[in-house]
């Protein structure tokens, strides 16, 4: 089930709009605000919301924190966690990616709760929440902007919320093996033409195979590279045929 998204006491309308837009990007539409500031159609909230200004943002629910706790499986987002179970208000915790995996097999009404821009969720609020989630970030500066934190989290949950992406089903089409073998043959001919030492030939070809085995080149890429190698071979052959021999006078 797609989770709802709640923001507790946001101060900046722009952050509300940014989160609404991220929700639209990743297939969510149930936005809940706890004690939000006033904002209208001419505010930054609508300016930052993109296409979410037509549905997600204007249809938000004004709720209380108590209502979230009483009616949902709650997940609180925090940048600061406890080190171990000796302090358990912010421990244990999951990352957004782990949260997506956990929620995949659970059918329940869930809400992701984001805190205030300045200081997030309080310990008292987190103590009433079912799960804690935190984004792995640099220890030197782990706190993300509210809008950034929501965007990263919703991106990681996309497997639960997005049925169809704008990307094609196949991310990469590997060239036909016959085409790749043809490239290997052309490259081997080039090694012979440039008088690559025979003892290095097999090793060089093995390295080329391993390189292209990892790269998964497309048909167009292989055709282009094969053409370049063929022309290099022809140029090398032509240069060799015009090179003066040692006994030439």
XYZ file of C-alpha atoms in Angstrom:
249
model
C 0.000 0.000 0.000
C 1.225 3.467 -0.830
C 2.178 5.399 2.300
C 0.858 8.819 3.167
C 3.324 11.649 3.762
C 3.026 13.982 6.741
C 4.987 17.124 7.631
C 4.931 18.310 11.227
C 4.767 22.078 11.696
C 6.498 23.139 8.480
C 7.495 26.792 8.506
C 8.387 27.300 4.842
C 5.646 26.953 2.214
C 8.339 26.247 -0.377
C 9.258 23.023 1.402
C 5.635 21.928 1.360
C 5.531 22.478 -2.396
C 8.841 20.681 -2.917
C 7.605 17.638 -1.024
C 4.300 17.661 -2.894
C 6.251 17.651 -6.154
C 8.431 14.751 -4.984
C 5.276 12.850 -4.077
C 3.934 13.411 -7.589
C 7.286 12.293 -9.064
C 7.181 9.007 -7.184
C 3.528 8.114 -7.326
C 2.139 9.300 -3.973
C -0.835 11.593 -3.462
C -1.852 11.579 0.213
C -0.274 14.643 1.860
C -0.979 15.515 5.478
C 0.129 18.677 7.283
C 0.343 19.206 11.030
C -0.114 22.874 11.967
C 1.044 24.274 8.611
C 1.548 27.954 7.804
C -1.008 29.707 5.682
C -0.324 29.496 1.956
C -2.361 30.267 -1.105
C -2.197 29.820 -4.844
C 0.301 32.653 -5.149
C 2.677 31.254 -2.500
C 5.989 29.404 -2.885
C 4.178 26.184 -2.008
C 2.324 26.267 -5.317
C 5.299 27.755 -7.123
C 7.539 24.847 -6.104
C 4.923 22.110 -6.506
C 5.079 21.790 -10.282
C 2.232 19.614 -11.569
C 1.444 18.604 -7.986
C -0.233 22.019 -7.634
C -3.230 20.514 -9.436
C -3.914 17.559 -7.145
C -1.493 16.568 -4.363
C -1.062 20.013 -2.814
C -4.633 21.391 -2.877
C -5.991 18.100 -1.555
C -3.804 17.932 1.541
C -5.334 17.021 4.911
C -4.869 19.258 7.935
C -4.336 16.785 10.807
C -2.923 16.533 14.310
C 0.039 14.450 15.395
C -2.319 12.425 17.593
C -4.432 11.529 14.566
C -1.390 10.194 12.744
C -0.375 8.010 15.679
C -3.891 6.728 16.259
C -4.703 5.827 12.647
C -1.458 4.813 10.934
C 1.604 2.677 11.164
C 4.029 5.550 11.681
C 7.566 5.963 10.342
C 9.511 8.934 11.660
C 12.340 10.399 9.594
C 15.367 11.703 11.472
C 18.930 12.676 10.612
C 20.169 11.899 14.132
C 20.040 8.361 15.510
C 21.208 6.736 18.730
C 24.361 4.606 18.617
C 22.877 1.466 20.169
C 19.957 0.016 22.094
C 21.024 1.643 25.355
C 19.244 4.736 24.012
C 16.298 3.472 22.037
C 14.260 6.576 21.203
C 16.117 6.847 17.886
C 17.227 3.212 17.706
C 16.898 0.779 16.005
C 16.478 2.480 12.652
C 16.279 1.544 8.973
C 17.445 3.317 5.848
C 14.822 4.297 3.240
C 15.927 1.404 1.036
C 15.527 -1.055 3.890
C 12.174 0.488 4.736
C 10.981 -0.160 1.184
C 11.961 -3.812 1.488
C 10.197 -4.143 4.844
C 6.971 -2.481 3.720
C 6.776 -4.556 0.550
C 5.351 -7.525 2.451
C 3.156 -5.561 4.861
C -0.393 -4.454 4.100
C -1.240 -1.594 6.425
C -1.928 2.128 6.336
C 1.490 3.732 6.726
C 2.495 7.368 7.055
C 5.995 8.796 6.666
C 6.402 11.643 9.135
C 8.892 14.441 8.448
C 9.723 16.951 11.151
C 10.375 20.651 11.319
C 12.988 22.394 9.186
C 15.049 23.562 12.172
C 14.989 20.623 14.571
C 13.012 17.771 13.051
C 10.904 15.564 15.299
C 11.245 15.798 19.051
C 12.209 12.851 21.244
C 8.697 12.898 22.668
C 7.216 12.579 19.179
C 9.658 9.862 18.144
C 8.831 7.911 21.292
C 5.257 7.568 20.007
C 6.278 6.465 16.513
C 6.446 2.822 15.398
C 9.608 2.937 13.270
C 12.556 5.254 12.814
C 14.145 5.813 9.411
C 17.322 7.729 8.603
C 19.176 8.560 5.388
C 22.858 7.511 5.371
C 24.896 10.679 4.860
C 28.275 12.136 5.726
C 29.007 12.015 9.448
C 30.475 15.508 9.101
C 27.112 16.923 7.966
C 24.232 14.419 8.026
C 21.324 16.895 8.141
C 19.533 17.300 4.807
C 17.156 20.056 3.850
C 13.571 18.961 4.528
C 12.664 18.872 0.854
C 15.835 16.959 -0.020
C 15.231 14.388 2.714
C 11.710 13.747 1.493
C 12.823 13.442 -2.128
C 15.569 10.940 -1.306
C 13.220 8.884 0.856
C 10.405 8.785 -1.700
C 12.864 7.870 -4.442
C 13.959 4.821 -2.449
C 10.316 3.827 -1.958
C 9.511 4.037 -5.674
C 9.323 0.239 -6.026
C 6.221 0.374 -3.824
C 4.593 3.423 -5.356
C 5.376 3.633 -9.082
C 3.858 1.122 -11.492
C 5.353 2.508 -14.681
C 8.479 4.587 -15.238
C 9.268 7.009 -18.036
C 12.410 4.973 -18.732
C 12.334 2.111 -21.265
C 12.039 -1.423 -19.894
C 15.492 -2.304 -21.204
C 18.170 0.027 -19.894
C 20.838 -1.305 -22.217
C 20.840 -3.561 -25.307
C 24.055 -5.533 -25.596
C 25.344 -5.982 -29.126
C 24.858 -9.333 -30.818
C 27.656 -11.714 -29.876
C 28.519 -12.187 -33.524
C 29.078 -8.437 -33.873
C 31.307 -8.404 -30.810
C 33.293 -11.356 -32.090
C 33.754 -9.497 -35.358
C 35.227 -6.579 -33.424
C 37.609 -8.932 -31.610
C 38.742 -10.279 -34.964
C 39.358 -6.789 -36.314
C 41.318 -5.857 -33.196
C 43.408 -9.012 -33.472
C 44.221 -8.097 -37.093
C 45.332 -4.653 -35.916
C 47.684 -6.205 -33.362
C 49.259 -8.237 -36.139
C 49.556 -5.219 -38.424
C 51.350 -3.101 -35.820
C 53.696 -6.001 -35.052
C 52.518 -6.512 -31.490
C 54.878 -9.130 -29.999
C 53.384 -12.584 -30.426
C 53.915 -13.454 -26.771
C 51.639 -10.534 -25.769
C 48.891 -11.231 -28.296
C 46.807 -13.679 -26.248
C 47.094 -11.586 -23.096
C 46.012 -8.429 -24.951
C 43.023 -10.159 -26.502
C 42.003 -11.603 -23.153
C 42.096 -8.117 -21.595
C 39.984 -6.708 -24.429
C 37.420 -9.483 -23.976
C 37.184 -8.874 -20.249
C 36.866 -5.113 -20.761
C 34.025 -5.422 -23.258
C 32.460 -8.211 -21.242
C 31.980 -5.748 -18.382
C 31.003 -2.829 -20.600
C 28.105 -4.555 -22.460
C 28.491 -2.370 -25.590
C 25.489 -1.661 -27.794
C 25.363 -2.654 -31.437
C 26.006 0.905 -32.548
C 28.985 1.256 -30.223
C 30.550 -1.962 -31.494
C 29.925 -1.014 -35.128
C 31.564 2.375 -34.559
C 34.581 0.916 -32.769
C 34.980 -1.823 -35.361
C 34.993 0.807 -38.107
C 37.669 2.817 -36.291
C 39.817 -0.268 -35.755
C 39.391 -1.293 -39.394
C 40.479 2.148 -40.619
C 43.420 2.127 -38.220
C 44.393 -1.285 -39.559
C 44.162 -0.038 -43.139
C 46.221 3.061 -42.332
C 48.826 1.006 -40.514
C 49.008 -1.435 -43.426
C 49.373 1.413 -45.919
C 52.121 3.063 -43.858
C 53.943 -0.218 -43.551
C 53.854 -0.803 -47.312
C 55.492 2.607 -47.927
C 58.068 2.322 -45.163
C 61.632 2.153 -46.573
C 63.300 -1.188 -46.019
C 66.681 -1.346 -44.386
C 68.434 -2.469 -47.573
C 66.745 0.198 -49.687
C 69.139 2.820 -51.147
